[in-house]
Tab-separated table of C-alpha atoms and ligand atoms in Angstrom:
chain	number	residue	atom	x	y	z
A	1	MET	CA	-2.446	18.014	11.538
A	2	SER	CA	-5.838	18.003	12.910
A	3	SER	CA	-9.087	19.627	11.486
A	4	PRO	CA	-12.664	19.669	13.172
A	5	ASN	CA	-15.899	18.635	11.589
A	6	THR	CA	-14.376	16.994	8.566
A	7	SER	CA	-15.819	15.090	5.588
A	8	LEU	CA	-14.551	11.463	5.663
A	9	GLU	CA	-15.698	11.085	1.891
A	10	ALA	CA	-12.081	10.991	0.708
A	11	PHE	CA	-10.911	8.555	3.461
A	12	ASN	CA	-13.213	5.644	2.957
A	13	THR	CA	-13.224	3.867	-0.437
A	14	LEU	CA	-16.941	3.496	-0.568
A	15	GLY	CA	-16.746	7.287	-1.003
A	16	LEU	CA	-19.680	7.552	1.515
A	17	ALA	CA	-20.442	11.220	2.481
A	18	ILE	CA	-20.092	10.972	6.287
A	19	ASN	CA	-18.247	13.223	8.815
A	20	ALA	CA	-16.044	12.943	11.866
A	21	GLN	CA	-15.690	15.512	14.874
A	22	THR	CA	-11.956	15.521	14.225
A	23	LEU	CA	-9.664	14.171	11.842
A	24	THR	CA	-5.800	13.755	12.384
A	25	ILE	CA	-3.191	12.946	9.934
A	26	ALA	CA	-0.489	11.356	12.046
A	27	GLU	CA	2.916	10.875	11.135
A	28	THR	CA	4.519	9.688	14.373
A	29	PRO	CA	3.320	7.445	17.095
A	30	ASP	CA	3.555	10.450	19.493
A	31	ALA	CA	0.839	12.193	17.266
A	32	ILE	CA	-1.288	9.083	17.581
A	33	THR	CA	-1.053	9.014	21.191
A	34	LEU	CA	-1.733	12.879	21.454
A	35	ALA	CA	-4.790	12.393	19.596
A	36	TRP	CA	-5.970	9.376	21.611
A	37	LYS	CA	-5.486	11.386	24.909
A	38	ASN	CA	-7.415	14.368	23.691
A	39	SER	CA	-10.296	12.002	22.696
A	40	GLN	CA	-10.118	10.356	26.256
A	41	GLN	CA	-10.167	13.744	27.987
A	42	LEU	CA	-13.351	14.924	25.887
A	43	ASN	CA	-14.820	11.148	26.383
A	44	GLN	CA	-15.088	10.864	22.670
A	45	PRO	CA	-14.642	7.636	20.555
A	46	PHE	CA	-11.338	7.297	18.728
A	47	ILE	CA	-10.739	5.168	15.668
A	48	VAL	CA	-7.440	4.849	13.322
A	49	LEU	CA	-7.833	4.516	9.702
A	50	GLY	CA	-5.432	3.451	6.937
A	51	GLU	CA	-6.916	4.019	3.489
A	52	GLY	CA	-10.423	3.134	4.771
A	53	SER	CA	-10.559	0.326	2.107
A	54	ASN	CA	-12.298	-2.085	4.605
A	55	VAL	CA	-14.617	-0.116	6.615
A	56	LEU	CA	-18.361	0.857	6.227
A	57	PHE	CA	-19.184	3.991	8.092
A	58	LEU	CA	-22.891	3.621	9.349
A	59	GLU	CA	-23.273	7.227	10.325
A	60	ASP	CA	-21.216	10.267	11.236
A	61	PHE	CA	-18.409	9.294	13.657
A	62	SER	CA	-19.009	11.269	16.786
A	63	GLY	CA	-15.291	11.376	17.675
A	64	SER	CA	-11.741	11.317	16.511
A	65	VAL	CA	-10.411	9.596	13.461
A	66	VAL	CA	-6.767	9.433	13.008
A	67	VAL	CA	-5.131	8.245	9.728
A	68	ASN	CA	-1.953	6.592	10.256
A	69	ALA	CA	0.593	8.209	8.113
A	70	ILE	CA	3.875	6.719	9.596
A	71	LYS	CA	6.139	6.225	6.766
A	72	GLY	CA	9.682	4.883	6.354
A	73	ILE	CA	10.972	1.529	4.716
A	74	THR	CA	14.331	0.075	5.822
A	75	ILE	CA	15.850	-2.813	3.824
A	76	GLU	CA	18.457	-5.286	5.166
A	77	GLU	CA	20.162	-8.008	3.101
A	78	HIS	CA	20.853	-11.216	4.878
A	79	ASP	CA	22.325	-14.333	3.690
A	80	GLU	CA	19.142	-15.924	2.915
A	81	ALA	CA	16.557	-13.445	3.074
A	82	TRP	CA	15.466	-9.735	2.814
A	83	HIS	CA	14.464	-8.136	5.984
A	84	LEU	CA	12.200	-5.032	5.650
A	85	HIS	CA	10.847	-2.799	8.283
A	86	VAL	CA	7.988	-0.880	7.041
A	87	GLY	CA	6.138	2.138	8.618
A	88	ALA	CA	2.360	1.501	9.070
A	89	GLY	CA	1.470	4.391	6.811
A	90	GLU	CA	3.134	3.128	3.658
A	91	ASN	CA	0.934	2.203	0.827
A	92	TRP	CA	0.922	-1.595	0.228
A	93	HIS	CA	0.737	-1.622	-3.351
A	94	ALA	CA	3.717	1.014	-3.788
A	95	LEU	CA	5.632	-1.205	-1.417
A	96	VAL	CA	4.936	-4.449	-3.757
A	97	GLU	CA	6.057	-2.449	-6.753
A	98	GLN	CA	9.248	-0.892	-5.012
A	99	THR	CA	10.342	-4.195	-3.628
A	100	LEU	CA	10.093	-5.837	-7.177
A	101	LYS	CA	12.004	-2.918	-8.654
A	102	LYS	CA	14.948	-3.736	-6.198
A	103	GLY	CA	14.871	-7.282	-7.222
A	104	ILE	CA	13.229	-8.445	-3.940
A	105	THR	CA	10.535	-11.047	-4.532
A	106	GLY	CA	7.848	-12.574	-2.551
A	107	LEU	CA	5.107	-9.784	-2.585
A	108	GLU	CA	4.076	-10.242	-6.240
A	109	ASN	CA	0.722	-12.152	-5.512
A	110	LEU	CA	-0.325	-9.503	-3.296
A	111	ALA	CA	-0.201	-6.786	-5.801
A	112	LEU	CA	-2.998	-4.054	-6.094
A	113	ILE	CA	-4.649	-4.841	-2.714
A	114	PRO	CA	-5.567	-1.329	-1.638
A	115	GLY	CA	-4.720	0.068	1.859
A	116	MET	CA	-1.809	0.405	4.086
A	117	ALA	CA	1.058	-1.832	5.201
A	118	GLY	CA	-0.027	-1.370	8.773
A	119	SER	CA	-3.553	-2.633	7.997
A	120	ALA	CA	-2.237	-5.746	6.243
A	121	PRO	CA	-1.924	-7.885	9.346
A	122	ILE	CA	-5.368	-6.963	10.750
A	123	GLN	CA	-7.267	-9.234	8.549
A	124	ASN	CA	-4.231	-11.066	7.291
A	125	ILE	CA	-4.657	-9.921	3.712
A	126	GLY	CA	-4.609	-12.512	1.100
A	127	ALA	CA	-4.852	-13.041	-2.706
A	128	TYR	CA	-3.889	-15.633	-5.178
A	129	GLY	CA	-2.594	-18.349	-3.057
A	130	VAL	CA	-0.521	-16.012	-0.611
A	131	GLU	CA	-1.365	-14.422	2.609
A	132	PHE	CA	0.349	-11.676	4.651
A	133	LYS	CA	1.426	-14.255	7.252
A	134	ASP	CA	3.533	-16.022	4.677
A	135	ILE	CA	5.935	-12.985	4.752
A	136	CYS	CA	5.289	-11.634	7.968
A	137	HIS	CA	8.212	-11.579	10.310
A	138	TYR	CA	6.768	-9.455	13.159
A	139	VAL	CA	4.269	-6.556	13.661
A	140	GLU	CA	4.877	-3.604	16.012
A	141	ALA	CA	2.019	-1.970	17.941
A	142	LEU	CA	1.699	0.810	20.102
A	143	HIS	CA	-0.334	0.276	23.342
A	144	LEU	CA	-2.050	3.520	23.802
A	145	PRO	CA	-2.390	3.703	27.741
A	146	THR	CA	1.223	2.999	28.453
A	147	GLN	CA	2.471	4.551	25.098
A	148	LYS	CA	4.752	1.439	24.889
A	149	ILE	CA	5.604	-0.274	21.405
A	150	ILE	CA	5.533	-3.956	21.575
A	151	ARG	CA	6.798	-6.279	18.721
A	152	LEU	CA	4.849	-9.527	18.134
A	153	TYR	CA	6.440	-12.270	16.052
A	154	ARG	CA	4.281	-14.091	13.301
A	155	GLU	CA	3.498	-16.866	15.537
A	156	GLU	CA	1.933	-14.471	18.281
A	157	CYS	CA	-0.310	-12.768	15.709
A	158	GLN	CA	-2.837	-15.787	15.566
A	159	PHE	CA	-3.254	-15.348	11.748
A	160	GLY	CA	-6.120	-17.235	10.030
A	161	TYR	CA	-8.410	-16.750	6.932
A	162	ARG	CA	-9.010	-12.927	7.200
A	163	ASP	CA	-8.311	-12.879	10.895
A	164	SER	CA	-5.628	-12.230	13.476
A	165	VAL	CA	-5.111	-11.150	17.280
A	166	PHE	CA	-5.756	-7.561	16.024
A	167	LYS	CA	-9.406	-8.375	15.635
A	168	HIS	CA	-9.657	-9.882	18.991
A	169	ALA	CA	-7.542	-9.398	22.132
A	170	MET	CA	-5.512	-6.531	20.674
A	171	LYS	CA	-8.359	-4.708	18.892
A	172	ASN	CA	-8.953	-1.985	21.317
A	173	ASP	CA	-5.952	0.133	22.860
A	174	TYR	CA	-3.404	-0.880	20.210
A	175	VAL	CA	-2.312	0.711	17.036
A	176	ILE	CA	-0.216	-0.801	14.484
A	177	VAL	CA	2.896	1.295	13.632
A	178	ALA	CA	5.221	-0.950	11.649
A	179	VAL	CA	5.475	-4.472	10.085
A	180	GLY	CA	8.591	-6.500	9.523
A	181	LEU	CA	8.533	-8.844	6.427
A	182	ARG	CA	11.039	-11.516	5.713
A	183	MET	CA	11.334	-12.585	2.017
A	184	ALA	CA	13.530	-15.577	1.237
A	185	LYS	CA	16.214	-14.842	-1.481
A	186	GLN	CA	15.249	-18.506	-2.794
A	187	TRP	CA	12.170	-17.518	-4.748
A	188	LYS	CA	9.429	-20.078	-5.240
A	189	PRO	CA	6.552	-18.804	-7.472
A	190	VAL	CA	3.148	-19.479	-6.248
A	191	LEU	CA	1.055	-20.416	-9.155
A	192	THR	CA	-1.906	-22.255	-7.669
A	193	TYR	CA	-4.673	-19.750	-8.365
A	194	GLY	CA	-6.862	-18.813	-11.445
A	195	ASP	CA	-4.812	-17.732	-14.641
A	196	LEU	CA	-1.614	-18.099	-12.927
A	197	THR	CA	-1.972	-21.916	-13.294
A	198	LYS	CA	-1.241	-21.148	-17.190
A	199	LEU	CA	2.179	-19.691	-16.287
A	200	ASN	CA	5.394	-21.848	-16.841
A	201	PRO	CA	6.885	-22.413	-13.472
A	202	ALA	CA	10.495	-23.012	-15.185
A	203	THR	CA	10.415	-19.772	-16.972
A	204	VAL	CA	8.154	-17.399	-15.092
A	205	CYS	CA	9.454	-14.467	-13.300
A	206	ALA	CA	7.807	-12.308	-10.407
A	207	TRP	CA	7.088	-9.296	-12.797
A	208	ASP	CA	5.049	-11.830	-14.882
A	209	ILE	CA	3.091	-12.817	-11.910
A	210	PHE	CA	2.360	-9.260	-10.924
A	211	ASN	CA	1.457	-8.381	-14.248
A	212	ALA	CA	-0.977	-11.366	-14.496
A	213	ILE	CA	-2.567	-10.506	-11.179
A	214	CYS	CA	-2.945	-6.750	-11.778
A	215	HIS	CA	-4.697	-7.986	-15.207
A	216	MET	CA	-7.098	-10.260	-13.442
A	217	ARG	CA	-7.857	-7.943	-10.748
A	218	GLN	CA	-8.482	-4.970	-13.047
A	219	SER	CA	-10.870	-7.123	-15.060
A	220	LYS	CA	-13.168	-8.003	-12.194
A	221	LEU	CA	-12.627	-5.529	-9.198
A	222	PRO	CA	-13.881	-2.084	-9.490
A	223	ASP	CA	-11.077	0.818	-9.019
A	224	PRO	CA	-12.282	2.588	-5.873
A	225	LYS	CA	-11.125	5.809	-7.364
A	226	ILE	CA	-13.884	5.441	-9.970
A	227	THR	CA	-16.393	3.431	-8.235
A	228	GLY	CA	-16.777	3.107	-4.395
A	229	ASN	CA	-16.265	-0.234	-2.872
A	230	VAL	CA	-14.434	-2.479	-0.160
A	231	GLY	CA	-13.405	-5.347	-2.223
A	232	SER	CA	-15.166	-8.462	-1.174
A	233	PHE	CA	-17.907	-7.304	1.048
A	234	PHE	CA	-18.573	-10.825	2.675
A	235	LYS	CA	-15.948	-13.532	3.661
A	236	ASN	CA	-15.982	-16.855	2.045
A	237	PRO	CA	-17.963	-19.011	4.359
A	238	LEU	CA	-16.706	-22.134	6.119
A	239	ILE	CA	-19.158	-24.893	6.511
A	240	THR	CA	-18.922	-28.455	7.793
A	241	ALA	CA	-18.156	-31.461	5.467
A	242	GLU	CA	-21.670	-32.711	5.950
A	243	HIS	CA	-23.296	-29.600	4.997
A	244	ALA	CA	-20.827	-29.367	1.925
A	245	THR	CA	-21.445	-32.886	0.828
A	246	ALA	CA	-25.214	-31.985	0.591
A	247	LEU	CA	-24.585	-28.899	-1.354
A	248	ILE	CA	-22.350	-30.679	-3.590
A	249	LYS	CA	-24.934	-33.384	-4.369
A	250	GLN	CA	-27.432	-30.475	-5.155
A	251	TRP	CA	-25.178	-28.296	-7.087
A	252	PRO	CA	-22.379	-30.260	-8.627
A	253	ALA	CA	-20.777	-27.204	-9.938
A	254	ILE	CA	-20.613	-25.361	-6.513
A	255	PRO	CA	-16.945	-24.290	-5.947
A	256	HIS	CA	-15.590	-25.793	-2.817
A	257	TYR	CA	-12.022	-25.671	-1.182
A	258	PRO	CA	-11.336	-28.370	1.504
A	259	GLN	CA	-9.583	-26.833	4.463
A	260	ALA	CA	-6.759	-28.555	6.797
A	261	SER	CA	-9.609	-28.186	9.594
A	262	GLY	CA	-11.887	-30.464	8.130
A	263	GLU	CA	-14.333	-27.628	6.882
A	264	MET	CA	-14.977	-26.702	3.571
A	265	LYS	CA	-14.679	-23.095	2.079
A	266	LEU	CA	-17.367	-21.977	-0.430
A	267	ALA	CA	-17.149	-19.039	-2.791
A	268	ALA	CA	-19.464	-16.368	-1.690
A	269	GLY	CA	-19.366	-14.775	-5.091
A	270	TRP	CA	-20.670	-17.912	-6.827
A	271	LEU	CA	-23.561	-18.139	-4.044
A	272	ILE	CA	-24.560	-14.681	-4.559
A	273	ASP	CA	-24.321	-14.975	-8.413
A	274	GLN	CA	-26.545	-18.188	-8.278
A	275	CYS	CA	-29.195	-15.989	-6.603
A	276	GLY	CA	-29.292	-13.890	-9.817
A	277	LEU	CA	-28.314	-10.718	-7.809
A	278	LYS	CA	-25.584	-9.433	-10.097
A	279	GLY	CA	-26.243	-5.765	-10.864
A	280	PHE	CA	-29.166	-5.931	-8.186
A	281	ARG	CA	-29.667	-2.484	-6.682
A	282	VAL	CA	-31.088	-0.969	-3.502
A	283	GLY	CA	-30.995	2.802	-3.679
A	284	GLY	CA	-27.516	3.837	-4.683
A	285	ALA	CA	-26.048	0.745	-3.786
A	286	ALA	CA	-25.530	-2.421	-6.168
A	287	VAL	CA	-24.096	-5.824	-6.402
A	288	HIS	CA	-21.042	-5.425	-8.917
A	289	ARG	CA	-21.703	-7.081	-12.429
A	290	GLN	CA	-18.364	-8.396	-12.888
A	291	GLN	CA	-17.846	-9.783	-9.296
A	292	ALA	CA	-21.058	-10.671	-7.270
A	293	LEU	CA	-18.995	-10.540	-3.889
A	294	VAL	CA	-18.336	-6.822	-4.415
A	295	LEU	CA	-21.051	-4.444	-3.299
A	296	ILE	CA	-20.634	-0.887	-4.958
A	297	ASN	CA	-21.634	2.829	-4.471
A	298	GLU	CA	-22.997	2.985	-7.711
A	299	ASN	CA	-24.970	6.188	-7.351
A	300	HIS	CA	-24.481	8.366	-4.262
A	301	ALA	CA	-25.418	5.578	-1.990
A	302	THR	CA	-26.119	6.141	1.778
A	303	PRO	CA	-24.888	3.944	4.450
A	304	GLN	CA	-28.308	2.446	4.874
A	305	ASP	CA	-28.523	1.590	1.153
A	306	ILE	CA	-25.299	-0.506	1.708
A	307	VAL	CA	-26.803	-2.070	4.714
A	308	ASP	CA	-30.030	-2.946	3.226
A	309	LEU	CA	-28.455	-4.344	0.170
A	310	ALA	CA	-26.184	-6.574	2.330
A	311	HIS	CA	-29.148	-7.624	4.394
A	312	LEU	CA	-30.902	-8.775	1.047
A	313	VAL	CA	-27.890	-10.508	-0.107
A	314	ARG	CA	-27.296	-12.413	3.253
A	315	ASP	CA	-30.991	-13.239	3.395
A	316	ARG	CA	-31.262	-14.594	-0.258
A	317	VAL	CA	-27.963	-16.717	-0.140
A	318	GLY	CA	-29.219	-18.111	3.380
A	319	GLN	CA	-32.613	-18.879	2.175
A	320	LYS	CA	-31.192	-20.854	-0.873
A	321	PHE	CA	-28.353	-22.548	0.573
A	322	ASP	CA	-28.572	-22.511	4.302
A	323	VAL	CA	-25.196	-20.553	4.306
A	324	TRP	CA	-25.109	-17.380	6.258
A	325	LEU	CA	-22.686	-14.891	5.052
A	326	GLU	CA	-20.594	-12.687	7.326
A	327	PRO	CA	-19.302	-9.429	6.249
A	328	GLU	CA	-15.450	-9.021	5.763
A	329	VAL	CA	-15.834	-5.222	6.016
A	330	ARG	CA	-15.652	-3.645	9.458
A	331	PHE	CA	-18.842	-1.696	10.306
A	332	ILE	CA	-18.241	1.644	12.226
A	333	GLY	CA	-21.082	3.555	13.913
A	334	ALA	CA	-21.056	6.850	15.574
A	335	ARG	CA	-19.211	5.590	18.671
A	336	GLY	CA	-17.085	2.761	17.277
A	337	GLU	CA	-17.271	-0.664	15.759
A	338	ARG	CA	-20.438	-2.441	15.730
A	339	ASN	CA	-21.125	-6.082	15.042
A	340	ALA	CA	-21.664	-6.389	11.287
A	341	VAL	CA	-23.680	-9.589	11.363
A	342	GLU	CA	-26.266	-7.797	13.934
A	343	VAL	CA	-26.469	-4.881	11.757
A	344	ILE	CA	-27.637	-6.762	8.541
A	345	SER	CA	-29.616	-9.592	10.169
B	401	FAD	P1	-8.848	0.444	6.853
B	401	FAD	O1	-9.855	0.160	6.149
B	401	FAD	O2	-8.521	1.911	7.066
B	401	FAD	O3	-8.955	-0.127	8.234
B	401	FAD	C1	-9.339	-1.655	8.402
B	401	FAD	C2	-9.581	-1.768	9.984
B	401	FAD	O4	-8.382	-1.776	10.705
B	401	FAD	C3	-10.472	-0.647	10.562
B	401	FAD	O5	-11.170	-1.325	11.639
B	401	FAD	C4	-9.510	0.220	11.250
B	401	FAD	O6	-9.942	0.888	12.348
B	401	FAD	C5	-8.396	-0.735	11.638
B	401	FAD	N1	-6.998	-0.147	11.557
B	401	FAD	C6	-6.443	0.488	10.324
B	401	FAD	N2	-5.434	0.968	10.515
B	401	FAD	C7	-4.980	0.474	11.773
B	401	FAD	C8	-3.576	0.444	12.651
B	401	FAD	N3	-2.508	1.058	12.180
B	401	FAD	N4	-3.729	-0.193	13.894
B	401	FAD	C9	-4.827	-0.591	14.441
B	401	FAD	N5	-6.115	-0.678	13.565
B	401	FAD	C10	-6.021	-0.194	12.374
B	401	FAD	N6	-8.340	-7.586	1.117
B	401	FAD	C11	-7.453	-8.738	1.023
B	401	FAD	O7	-7.338	-9.329	2.192
B	401	FAD	N7	-7.359	-9.298	-0.245
B	401	FAD	C12	-7.710	-8.626	-1.432
B	401	FAD	O8	-7.364	-9.223	-2.414
B	401	FAD	C13	-8.432	-7.579	-1.358
B	401	FAD	N8	-8.723	-6.766	-2.410
B	401	FAD	C14	-9.281	-5.657	-2.137
B	401	FAD	C15	-9.953	-4.886	-3.590
B	401	FAD	C16	-10.425	-3.651	-3.405
B	401	FAD	C17	-10.837	-3.035	-4.693
B	401	FAD	C18	-10.791	-3.116	-2.223
B	401	FAD	C19	-11.388	-1.826	-2.177
B	401	FAD	C20	-10.322	-3.821	-1.025
B	401	FAD	C21	-9.681	-5.053	-0.912
B	401	FAD	N9	-9.321	-5.582	0.157
B	401	FAD	C22	-8.499	-6.735	-0.038
B	401	FAD	C23	-9.656	-5.083	1.533
B	401	FAD	C24	-8.592	-4.184	2.005
B	401	FAD	O9	-7.838	-3.690	1.055
B	401	FAD	C25	-7.876	-4.766	3.113
B	401	FAD	O10	-8.593	-5.240	4.212
B	401	FAD	C26	-6.876	-3.554	3.332
B	401	FAD	O11	-5.660	-4.369	4.370
B	401	FAD	C27	-7.246	-2.565	4.408
B	401	FAD	O12	-6.334	-1.614	4.559
B	401	FAD	P2	-6.654	-0.076	4.954
B	401	FAD	O13	-5.480	0.776	5.065
B	401	FAD	O14	-7.573	0.578	3.954
B	401	FAD	O15	-7.439	-0.259	6.227
B	402	EPU	N1	-17.531	-16.593	-8.887
B	402	EPU	C1	-18.841	-16.574	-9.564
B	402	EPU	N2	-19.497	-15.381	-9.743
B	402	EPU	C2	-19.121	-14.179	-9.095
B	402	EPU	C3	-17.780	-14.027	-8.491
B	402	EPU	C4	-17.164	-15.456	-8.353
B	402	EPU	O1	-19.275	-17.721	-9.915
B	402	EPU	O2	-19.575	-13.257	-9.316
B	402	EPU	C5	-16.955	-17.771	-8.717
B	402	EPU	C6	-15.462	-17.843	-9.609
B	402	EPU	O3	-15.947	-18.191	-10.893
B	402	EPU	C7	-14.646	-18.847	-8.724
B	402	EPU	C8	-15.077	-18.281	-7.377
B	402	EPU	O4	-16.236	-17.989	-7.268
B	402	EPU	O5	-15.048	-20.101	-9.094
B	402	EPU	C9	-14.078	-17.500	-6.556
B	402	EPU	O6	-13.899	-16.093	-7.109
B	402	EPU	P1	-12.838	-15.333	-7.247
B	402	EPU	O7	-11.465	-16.221	-7.733
B	402	EPU	O8	-13.030	-14.294	-7.893
B	402	EPU	O9	-12.402	-15.140	-5.792
B	402	EPU	P2	-13.275	-14.787	-4.611
B	402	EPU	O10	-13.401	-16.087	-3.626
B	402	EPU	O11	-14.525	-14.142	-4.875
B	402	EPU	C10	-11.292	-14.135	-2.916
B	402	EPU	C11	-10.963	-13.071	-2.074
B	402	EPU	C12	-10.156	-11.731	-2.619
B	402	EPU	C13	-9.069	-12.135	-3.439
B	402	EPU	C14	-9.342	-13.339	-4.398
B	402	EPU	C15	-8.149	-13.822	-4.961
B	402	EPU	C16	-12.373	-13.244	-0.119
B	402	EPU	C17	-13.517	-12.909	0.703
B	402	EPU	N3	-12.036	-12.711	-1.141
B	402	EPU	O12	-12.196	-13.969	-3.846
B	402	EPU	O13	-10.105	-10.886	-1.780
B	402	EPU	O14	-8.531	-11.110	-4.255
B	402	EPU	O15	-10.030	-14.514	-3.651
B	402	EPU	O16	-7.369	-14.756	-4.164
B	402	EPU	O17	-11.611	-14.346	0.448
B	402	EPU	C18	-11.113	-8.958	-0.520
B	402	EPU	O18	-10.852	-9.781	0.553
B	402	EPU	O19	-11.485	-7.913	-0.534
B	402	EPU	C19	-10.800	-9.600	-1.676
B	402	EPU	C20	-10.946	-9.085	-2.848
């Protein structure tokens, strides 16, 4: 299905009122290829979307937007693990719930993350001590120029914190069409984060974790169906050990998480909060009151309102802590992705 001059308001969770030249809902890899070939012929830009929960459209998109709607879930039971093959257009949270209902554990910590299964590898979604890489077996991607589908195993995906090969070498020309997941039958609860530490590892079940996470998330993250947002707007910054030591000396309460690399990860939400920015508004955009890392479309925000607010937040945090935040959300201009740091600097 393809429609011209379409509003993307319902296709980005910030709820920004922007348009695309063409919108296609693609249920097969062939439909994606066809839309891509058409855009090549017209020399128009082309972009694939899942649920638009990690994008900021800066202006109308002067090309073709394809929404990945490739469905299908296949489950295989092996001696030691469950193997799932999941179409890229399956909703992630519905998949989490569906697996738990079938007695398959392992996805519970990643409950309530918006978006599609095919988008999960791109920034290696993560929450509450688990990342996509922990259950990833493979990712299948369509190479648009040759129409070949290639399979990358986990080790080839270059997963990092909110990062993967799909943000770098495979950013252009590839569209993820399926993911393969592997969940061990021998279940080990991950109870390292927040309120999960209060659960008893001896008696806890996966549904307890699922319910606790849904509760924690609902208490601080706005529901995009009610208030436009893209989750954490910025990544949590990684700084050098020396810089961290100086900051901890000055602000002993600063949350800090040592990394295997020797770097220190800080909590961007805390840094923004310390600048007194909760509830701060620019036009229709605002810093969420329950979680300062979330920027919201409070009242008919324009893309420029969000950009101006992000600029102000980055500037205030940078001036106070000499830590320069980088957006997690992907910035999309009229002809394709733009460098987010450059846009808000
Ligand atoms: P989109 O926003 O549609 O796309 C994201 C990027 O991937 C775009 O650049 C797009 O062009 C590209 N893309 C999309 N589909 C494909 C494809 N099939 N092939 C190639 N490229 C593609 N993230 C976390 O990691 N952890 C969280 O806890 C978390 N919580 C969130 C909470 C809220 C309330 C919200 C709104 C967002 C949250 N996010 C979180 C961010 C977001 O949910 C994830 O990044 C999610 O994986 C995005 O999925 P999507 O389908 O909406 O992707
Ligand atoms: N904090 C504040 N004030 C705030 C927000 C946070 O002081 O306004 C403090 C908290 O008290 C806590 C620390 O900052 O000490 C971290 O906060 P939180 O546990 O809420 O997690 P986060 O670092 O803000 C990250 C991810 C989330 C993920 C949660 C849970 C990033 C950029 N964000 O948030 O992912 O759900 O941890 O694991 O890594 C997303 O990527 O969109 C996202 C929502």
